Coordinates of C-alpha atoms and ligand atoms in Angstrom, one line a residue:
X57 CA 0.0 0.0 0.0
X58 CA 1.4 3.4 -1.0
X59 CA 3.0 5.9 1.5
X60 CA 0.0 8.5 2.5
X61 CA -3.2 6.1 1.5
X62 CA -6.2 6.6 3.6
X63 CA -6.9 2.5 4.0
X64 CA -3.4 2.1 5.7
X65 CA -4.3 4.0 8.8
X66 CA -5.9 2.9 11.9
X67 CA -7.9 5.7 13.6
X68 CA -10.4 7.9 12.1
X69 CA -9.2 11.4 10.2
X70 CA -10.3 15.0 11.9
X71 CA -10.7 17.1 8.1
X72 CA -13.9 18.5 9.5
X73 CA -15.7 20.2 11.4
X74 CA -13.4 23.0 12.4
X75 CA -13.9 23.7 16.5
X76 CA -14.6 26.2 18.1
X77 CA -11.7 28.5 19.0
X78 CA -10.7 32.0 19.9
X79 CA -9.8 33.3 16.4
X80 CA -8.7 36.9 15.5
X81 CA -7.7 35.8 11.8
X82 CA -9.1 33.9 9.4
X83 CA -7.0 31.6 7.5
X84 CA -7.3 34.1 4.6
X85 CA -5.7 36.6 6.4
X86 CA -9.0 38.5 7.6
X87 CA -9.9 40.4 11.1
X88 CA -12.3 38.7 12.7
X89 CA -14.2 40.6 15.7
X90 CA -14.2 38.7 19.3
X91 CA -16.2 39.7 22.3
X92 CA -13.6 38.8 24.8
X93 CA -10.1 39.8 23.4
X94 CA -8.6 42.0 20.8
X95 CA -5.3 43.5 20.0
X96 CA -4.0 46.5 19.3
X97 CA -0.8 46.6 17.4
X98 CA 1.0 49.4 15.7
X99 CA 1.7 48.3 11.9
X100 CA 5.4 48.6 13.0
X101 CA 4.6 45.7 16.2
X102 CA 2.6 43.8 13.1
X103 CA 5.5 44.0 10.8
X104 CA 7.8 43.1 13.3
X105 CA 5.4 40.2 14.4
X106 CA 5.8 38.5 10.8
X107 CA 9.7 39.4 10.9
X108 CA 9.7 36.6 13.8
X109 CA 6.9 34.2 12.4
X110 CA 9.6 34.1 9.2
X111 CA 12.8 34.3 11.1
X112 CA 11.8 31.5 13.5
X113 CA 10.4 28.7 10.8
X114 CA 13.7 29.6 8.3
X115 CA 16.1 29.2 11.6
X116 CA 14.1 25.4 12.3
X117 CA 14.6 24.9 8.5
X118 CA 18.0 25.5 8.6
X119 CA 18.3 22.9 12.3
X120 CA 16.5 20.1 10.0
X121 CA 18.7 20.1 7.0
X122 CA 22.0 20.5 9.3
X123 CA 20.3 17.7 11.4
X124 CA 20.3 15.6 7.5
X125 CA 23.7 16.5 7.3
X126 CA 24.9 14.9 10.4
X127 CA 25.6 17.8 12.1
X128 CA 23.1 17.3 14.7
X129 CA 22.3 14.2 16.9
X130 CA 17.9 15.0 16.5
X131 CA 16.2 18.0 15.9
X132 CA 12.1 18.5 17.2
X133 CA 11.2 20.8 14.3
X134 CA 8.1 23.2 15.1
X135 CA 7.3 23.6 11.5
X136 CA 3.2 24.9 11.4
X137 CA 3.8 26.2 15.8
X138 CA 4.6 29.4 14.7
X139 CA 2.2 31.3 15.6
X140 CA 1.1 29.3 18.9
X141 CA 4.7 29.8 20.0
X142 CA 5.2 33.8 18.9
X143 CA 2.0 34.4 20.0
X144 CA 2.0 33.2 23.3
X145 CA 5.8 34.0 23.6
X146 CA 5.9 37.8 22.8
X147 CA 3.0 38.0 25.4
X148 CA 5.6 36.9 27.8
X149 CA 6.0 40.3 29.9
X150 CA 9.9 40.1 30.8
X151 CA 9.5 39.1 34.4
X152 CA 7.2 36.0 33.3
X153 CA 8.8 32.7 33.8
X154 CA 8.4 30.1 31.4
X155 CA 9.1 26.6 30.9
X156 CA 9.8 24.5 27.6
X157 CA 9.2 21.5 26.6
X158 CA 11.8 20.3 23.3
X159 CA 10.2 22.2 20.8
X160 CA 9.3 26.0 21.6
X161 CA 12.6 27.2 19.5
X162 CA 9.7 30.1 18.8
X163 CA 9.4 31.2 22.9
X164 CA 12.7 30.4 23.0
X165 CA 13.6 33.2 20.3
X166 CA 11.6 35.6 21.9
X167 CA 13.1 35.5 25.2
X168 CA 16.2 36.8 23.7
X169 CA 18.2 33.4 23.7
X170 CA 20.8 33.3 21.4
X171 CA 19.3 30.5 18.5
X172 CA 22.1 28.3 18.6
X173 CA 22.0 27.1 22.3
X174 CA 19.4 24.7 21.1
X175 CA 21.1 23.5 18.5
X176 CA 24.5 22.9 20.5
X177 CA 22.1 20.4 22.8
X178 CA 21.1 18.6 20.1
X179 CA 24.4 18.2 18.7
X180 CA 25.2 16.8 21.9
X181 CA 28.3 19.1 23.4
X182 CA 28.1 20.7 26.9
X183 CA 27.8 24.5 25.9
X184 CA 24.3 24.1 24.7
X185 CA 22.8 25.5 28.4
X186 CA 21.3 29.5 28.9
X187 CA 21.5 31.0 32.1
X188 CA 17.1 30.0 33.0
X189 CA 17.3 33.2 35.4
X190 CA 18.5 35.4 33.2
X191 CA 16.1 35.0 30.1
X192 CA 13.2 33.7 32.4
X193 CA 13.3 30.4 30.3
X194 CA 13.8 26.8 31.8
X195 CA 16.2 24.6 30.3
X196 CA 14.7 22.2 27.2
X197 CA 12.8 19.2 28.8
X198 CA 12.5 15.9 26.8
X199 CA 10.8 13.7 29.9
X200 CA 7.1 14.7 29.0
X201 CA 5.0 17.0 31.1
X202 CA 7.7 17.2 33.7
X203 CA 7.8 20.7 33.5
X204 CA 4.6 21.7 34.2
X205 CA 5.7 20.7 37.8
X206 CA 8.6 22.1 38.0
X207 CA 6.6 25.8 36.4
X208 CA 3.9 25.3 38.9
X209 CA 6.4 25.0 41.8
X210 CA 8.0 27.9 40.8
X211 CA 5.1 30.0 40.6
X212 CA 3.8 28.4 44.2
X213 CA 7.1 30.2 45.0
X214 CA 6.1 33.4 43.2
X215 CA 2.9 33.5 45.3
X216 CA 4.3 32.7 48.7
X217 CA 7.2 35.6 47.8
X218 CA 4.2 37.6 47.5
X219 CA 5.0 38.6 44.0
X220 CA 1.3 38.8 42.9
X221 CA -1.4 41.5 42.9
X222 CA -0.4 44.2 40.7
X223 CA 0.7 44.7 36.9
X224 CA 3.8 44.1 37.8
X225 CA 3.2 40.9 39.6
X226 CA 5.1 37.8 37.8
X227 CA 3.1 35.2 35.9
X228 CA 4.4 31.6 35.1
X229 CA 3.8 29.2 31.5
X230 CA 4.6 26.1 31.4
X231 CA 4.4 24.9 27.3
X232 CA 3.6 20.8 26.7
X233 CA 1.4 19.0 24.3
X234 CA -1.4 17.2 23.6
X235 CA 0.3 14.1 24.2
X236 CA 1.7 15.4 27.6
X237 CA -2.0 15.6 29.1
X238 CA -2.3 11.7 29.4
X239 CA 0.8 11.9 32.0
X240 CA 0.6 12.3 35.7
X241 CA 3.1 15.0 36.3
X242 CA 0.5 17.0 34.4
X243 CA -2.6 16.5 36.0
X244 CA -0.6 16.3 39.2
X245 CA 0.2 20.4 38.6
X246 CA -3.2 21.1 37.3
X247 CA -4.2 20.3 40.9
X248 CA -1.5 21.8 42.9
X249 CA -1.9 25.3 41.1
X250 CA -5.5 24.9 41.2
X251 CA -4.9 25.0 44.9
X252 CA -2.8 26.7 45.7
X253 CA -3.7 29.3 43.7
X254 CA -0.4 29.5 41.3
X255 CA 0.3 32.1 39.3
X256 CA 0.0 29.8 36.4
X257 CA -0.6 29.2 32.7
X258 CA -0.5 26.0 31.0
X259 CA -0.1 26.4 27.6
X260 CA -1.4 23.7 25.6
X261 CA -0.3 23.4 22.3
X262 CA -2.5 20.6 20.5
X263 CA -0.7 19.7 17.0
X264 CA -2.8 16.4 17.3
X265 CA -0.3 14.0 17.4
X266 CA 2.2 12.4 20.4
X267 CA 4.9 11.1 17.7
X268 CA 2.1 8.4 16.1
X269 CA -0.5 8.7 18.4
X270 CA -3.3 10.4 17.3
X271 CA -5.3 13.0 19.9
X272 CA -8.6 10.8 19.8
X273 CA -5.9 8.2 21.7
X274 CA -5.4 10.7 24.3
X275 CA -9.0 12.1 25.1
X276 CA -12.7 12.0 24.3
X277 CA -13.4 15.4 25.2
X278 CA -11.8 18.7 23.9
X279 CA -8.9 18.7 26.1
X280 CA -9.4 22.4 27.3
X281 CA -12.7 21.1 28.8
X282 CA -10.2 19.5 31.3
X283 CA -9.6 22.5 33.0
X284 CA -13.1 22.7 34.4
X285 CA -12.8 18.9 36.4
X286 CA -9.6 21.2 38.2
X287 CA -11.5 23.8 38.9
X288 CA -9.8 26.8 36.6
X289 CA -11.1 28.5 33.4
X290 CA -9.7 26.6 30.2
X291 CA -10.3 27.7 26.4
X292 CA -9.4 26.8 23.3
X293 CA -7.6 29.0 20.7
X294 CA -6.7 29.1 16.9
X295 CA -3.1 27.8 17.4
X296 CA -2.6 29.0 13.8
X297 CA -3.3 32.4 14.6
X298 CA -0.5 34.8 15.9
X299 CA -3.3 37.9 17.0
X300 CA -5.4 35.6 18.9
X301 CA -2.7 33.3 20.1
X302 CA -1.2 36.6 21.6
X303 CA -4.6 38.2 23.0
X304 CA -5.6 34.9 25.0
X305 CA -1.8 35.0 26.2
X306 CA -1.6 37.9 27.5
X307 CA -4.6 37.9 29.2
X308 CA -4.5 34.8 30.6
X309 CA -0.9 36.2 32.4
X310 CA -2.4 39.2 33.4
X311 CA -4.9 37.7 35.6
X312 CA -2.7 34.6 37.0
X313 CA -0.8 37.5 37.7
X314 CA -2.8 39.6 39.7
X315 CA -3.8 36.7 41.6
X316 CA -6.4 35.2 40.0
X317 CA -4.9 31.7 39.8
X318 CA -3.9 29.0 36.8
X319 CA -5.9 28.7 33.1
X320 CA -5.4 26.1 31.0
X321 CA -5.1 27.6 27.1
X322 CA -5.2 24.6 24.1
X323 CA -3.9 26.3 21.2
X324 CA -5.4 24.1 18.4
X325 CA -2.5 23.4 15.5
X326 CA -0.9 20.9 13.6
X327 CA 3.0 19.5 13.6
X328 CA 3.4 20.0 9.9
X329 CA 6.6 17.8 10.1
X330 CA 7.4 14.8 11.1
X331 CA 8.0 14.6 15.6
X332 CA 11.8 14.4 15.8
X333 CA 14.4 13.9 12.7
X334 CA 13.9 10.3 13.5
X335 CA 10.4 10.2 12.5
X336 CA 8.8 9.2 9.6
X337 CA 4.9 10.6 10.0
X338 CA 3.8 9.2 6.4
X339 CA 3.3 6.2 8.2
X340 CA 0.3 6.9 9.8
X341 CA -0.9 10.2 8.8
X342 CA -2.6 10.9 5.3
X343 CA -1.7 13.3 3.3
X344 CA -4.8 15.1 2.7
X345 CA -4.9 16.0 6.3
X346 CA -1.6 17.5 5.8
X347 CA -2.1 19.5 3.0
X348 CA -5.7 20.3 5.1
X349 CA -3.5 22.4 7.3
X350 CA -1.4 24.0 4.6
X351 CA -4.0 25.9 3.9
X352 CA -4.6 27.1 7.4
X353 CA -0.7 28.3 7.5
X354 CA 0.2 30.4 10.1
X355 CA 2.4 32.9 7.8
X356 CA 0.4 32.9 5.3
X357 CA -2.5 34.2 6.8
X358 CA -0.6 37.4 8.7
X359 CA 1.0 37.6 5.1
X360 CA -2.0 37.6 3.6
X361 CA -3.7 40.1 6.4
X362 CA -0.9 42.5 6.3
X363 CA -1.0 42.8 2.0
X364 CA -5.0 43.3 2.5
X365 CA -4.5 46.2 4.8
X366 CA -1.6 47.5 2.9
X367 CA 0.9 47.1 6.5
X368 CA 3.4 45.9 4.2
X369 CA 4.4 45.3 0.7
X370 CA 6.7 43.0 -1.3
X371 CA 9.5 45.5 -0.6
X372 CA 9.4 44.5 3.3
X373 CA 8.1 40.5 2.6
X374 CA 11.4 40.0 0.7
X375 CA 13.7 42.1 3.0
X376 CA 12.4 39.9 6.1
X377 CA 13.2 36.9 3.6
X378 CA 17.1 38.1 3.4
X379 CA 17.1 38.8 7.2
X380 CA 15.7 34.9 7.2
X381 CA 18.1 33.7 5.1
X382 CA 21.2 35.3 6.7
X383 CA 20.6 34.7 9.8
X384 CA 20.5 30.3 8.9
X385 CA 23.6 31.5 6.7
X386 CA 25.3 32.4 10.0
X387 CA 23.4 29.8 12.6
X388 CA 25.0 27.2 10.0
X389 CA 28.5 28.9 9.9
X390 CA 28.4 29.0 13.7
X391 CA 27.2 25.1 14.1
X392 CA 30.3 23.9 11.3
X393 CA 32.3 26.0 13.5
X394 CA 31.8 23.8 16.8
X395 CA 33.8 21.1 18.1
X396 CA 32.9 17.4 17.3
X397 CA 31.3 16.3 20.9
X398 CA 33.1 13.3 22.4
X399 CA 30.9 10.5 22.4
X400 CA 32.4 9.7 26.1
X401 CA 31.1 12.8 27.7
X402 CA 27.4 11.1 27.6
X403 CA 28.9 9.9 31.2
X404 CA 29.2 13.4 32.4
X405 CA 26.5 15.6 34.1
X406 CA 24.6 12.5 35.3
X407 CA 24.6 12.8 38.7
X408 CA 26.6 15.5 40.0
X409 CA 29.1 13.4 42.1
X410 CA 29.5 10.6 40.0
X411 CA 29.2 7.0 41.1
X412 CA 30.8 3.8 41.1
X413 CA 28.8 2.2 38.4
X414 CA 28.9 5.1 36.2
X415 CA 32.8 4.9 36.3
X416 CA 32.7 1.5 35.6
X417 CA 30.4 2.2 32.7
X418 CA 32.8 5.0 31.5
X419 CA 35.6 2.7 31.9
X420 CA 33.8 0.0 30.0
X421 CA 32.9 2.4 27.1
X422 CA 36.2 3.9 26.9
X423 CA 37.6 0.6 26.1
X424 CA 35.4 -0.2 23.2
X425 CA 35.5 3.4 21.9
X426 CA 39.7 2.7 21.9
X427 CA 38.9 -0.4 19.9
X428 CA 37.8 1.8 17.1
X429 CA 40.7 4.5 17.4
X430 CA 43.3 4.3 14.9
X431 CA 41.5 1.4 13.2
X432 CA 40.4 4.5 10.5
X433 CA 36.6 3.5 11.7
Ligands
LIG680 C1 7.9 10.5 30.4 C2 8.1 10.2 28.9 N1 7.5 9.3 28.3 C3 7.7 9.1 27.0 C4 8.6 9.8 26.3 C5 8.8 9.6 24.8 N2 8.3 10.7 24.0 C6 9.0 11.7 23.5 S1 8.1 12.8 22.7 C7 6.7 12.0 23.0 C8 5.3 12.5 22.5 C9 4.9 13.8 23.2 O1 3.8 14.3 22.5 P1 3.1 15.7 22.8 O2 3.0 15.9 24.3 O3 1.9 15.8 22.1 O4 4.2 16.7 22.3 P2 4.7 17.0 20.8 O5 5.9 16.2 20.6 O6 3.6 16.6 19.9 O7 5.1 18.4 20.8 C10 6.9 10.8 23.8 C11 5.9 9.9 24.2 C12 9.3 10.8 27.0 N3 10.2 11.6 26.4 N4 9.1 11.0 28.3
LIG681 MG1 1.6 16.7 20.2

């Protein structure tokens, strides 16, 4: 059976009917009105908006293919999370905490972290680490949903500092998926924020798959609905859609951070590429559910929206193009630049005294990894 045929697969398709979400911008790049949230951006903050929709998917781009080229040991591409992940990100106020899972190279941008750093952990050498304090950005977490209790900790310690209450309180997000919801580090921080009262957001970003797993494998109800069993507001957002991705953010920040506790936000999207590097999704996803989601492209739409409104013209699509292109000119230049990581240093940063099996693991590898040296292998 060919690669991409509908019989192949096992669960049932989602083409239609769309759900009901916060949207601000329609797939063809028109303002929509919503009762509850709106934003109002200077055409300089929309340009600049699309400047990092573009930058961000060229720089992942760039990852994948120097990933291809052996240059990297995996890379978790957010190809079609643009907008859920500028969106949300550049809601960020700068004292807001947040905490990543693999993928959120986006928030990650925005925070001001230099775009290599993740591509230095995936290439597996020891200078791949930010300082989380500094940019208000937790270090990359691949065990899923683990984070969502370290972010709700953290903002238990935000309260109890007494660093709520006013506009310049500090408000926490912890970022997982839709896959991460089925684990029990993530319903356990649903509950402790809940109450205790956290100064949290749990940002949700649904791309309907867990690697293979489809979402109807995770959950029968819309998994913002969850929220409500906790006992905190929960809503459901066009993930696809930077403007309303942005407005639910920022609002959903503001109150956790004048005290009104946790909200769960599912920004609805799609992984447009495959999980990891060492994924191949054509092997249980159709195609006509990819190509489904093409059409509901994140850049296209503000594109589209800032052309209708005359914002910008092809003069500024192509110079944020260049800017795209030379800054994965220079991430790659920087990444052929770095040293090849010594496969021996896996031992290292384990536990931070060491232990006896550990050396004797070392020891044990270091011998096999001699029998290869100077054999030209
Ligand atoms: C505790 C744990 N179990 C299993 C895995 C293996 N694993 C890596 S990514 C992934 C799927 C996560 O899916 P989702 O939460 O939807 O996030 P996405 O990758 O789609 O962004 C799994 C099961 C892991 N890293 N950690
Ligand atoms: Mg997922």
């Amino acid at each position: 059976m060919a690669k991409g045929d509908a019989k192949a697969r096992t669960h049932t398709t989602r083409a239609a009917p769309e759900p009901a979400f916060v949207q601000l911008l329609t797939p063809e790049g028109d303002r929509v009105e919503h009762p509850d949230y709106t934003v109002d951006f200077t055409d300089e903050e929309y340009r600049s908006l699309y400047h990092d929709l573009v930058v961000v998917r060229k720089l992942d781009a760039e990852a994948t293919a120097l990933q291809r080229q052996g240059e990297l040991g995996i890379w978790a591409s957010l190809l079609g999370q643009e907008a859920a992940q500028v969106g949300s990100g550049r809601a960020l106020r700068t004292q807001d905490m947040a905490f990543p899972t693999y993928r959120e190279h986006g928030v990650l941008y925005c925070r001001g972290i230099d775009p290599i750093m993740p591509l230095r952990l995936f290439r597996g050498v020891d200078q791949g680490a930010w300082d989380p304090n500094e940019f208000k950005f937790g270090m990359y977490t691949i065990v899923i949903g683990a984070q969502t209790l370290h972010a709700t900790g953290y903002a238990m310690g935000v309260g109890k500092d007494g660093k709520v209450g006013s506009d310049d309180g500090e408000a926490v997000i912890a970022y997982f998926g839709d896959g991460a919801t089925s684990q029990g580090d993530v319903n356990e921080a649903f509950i402790w924020a809940s109450v205790f009262n956290a100064p949290m957001v749990f940002f949700c970003q649904n791309n309907q798959y867990a690697i293979s797993e489809p979402l109807e494998r995770q959950t029968r109800v819309p998994l913002y609905h969850r929220a409500s069993g906790f006992g905190f507001p929960g809503l459901r957002v066009d993930g696809n859609d930077v403007l309303a991705c942005y407005a639910v953010t920022r609002k959903a920040l503001d109150d956790a951070r004048h005290g009104q506790g946790p909200s769960l936000i599912e920004a609805y999207t799609y992984r447009m590429g495959a999980h990891t590097t060492s994924d191949d999704p054509t092997r249980y996803r159709i195609a006509s559910e990819v190509e489904a989601w093409q059409a509901k492209d994140p850049i296209k739409r503000l594109r589209a929206f800032l052309d209708k409104q005359a914002i910008a013209g092809d003069d500024f699509f192509a110079a944020v193009d260049e800017e795209a292109r030379v800054a994965a000119v220079d991430l790659r230049e920087r990444v052929l630049t770095m040293p090849d990581p010594d496969p021996r240093s896996l031992f290292d940063h384990v536990y931070p005294h060491g232990s006896p099996e550990l050396d004797q693991q070392r020891e044990q590898f270091s011998t096999y990894m001699a029998s290869f040296e100077g054999s030209g292998h």
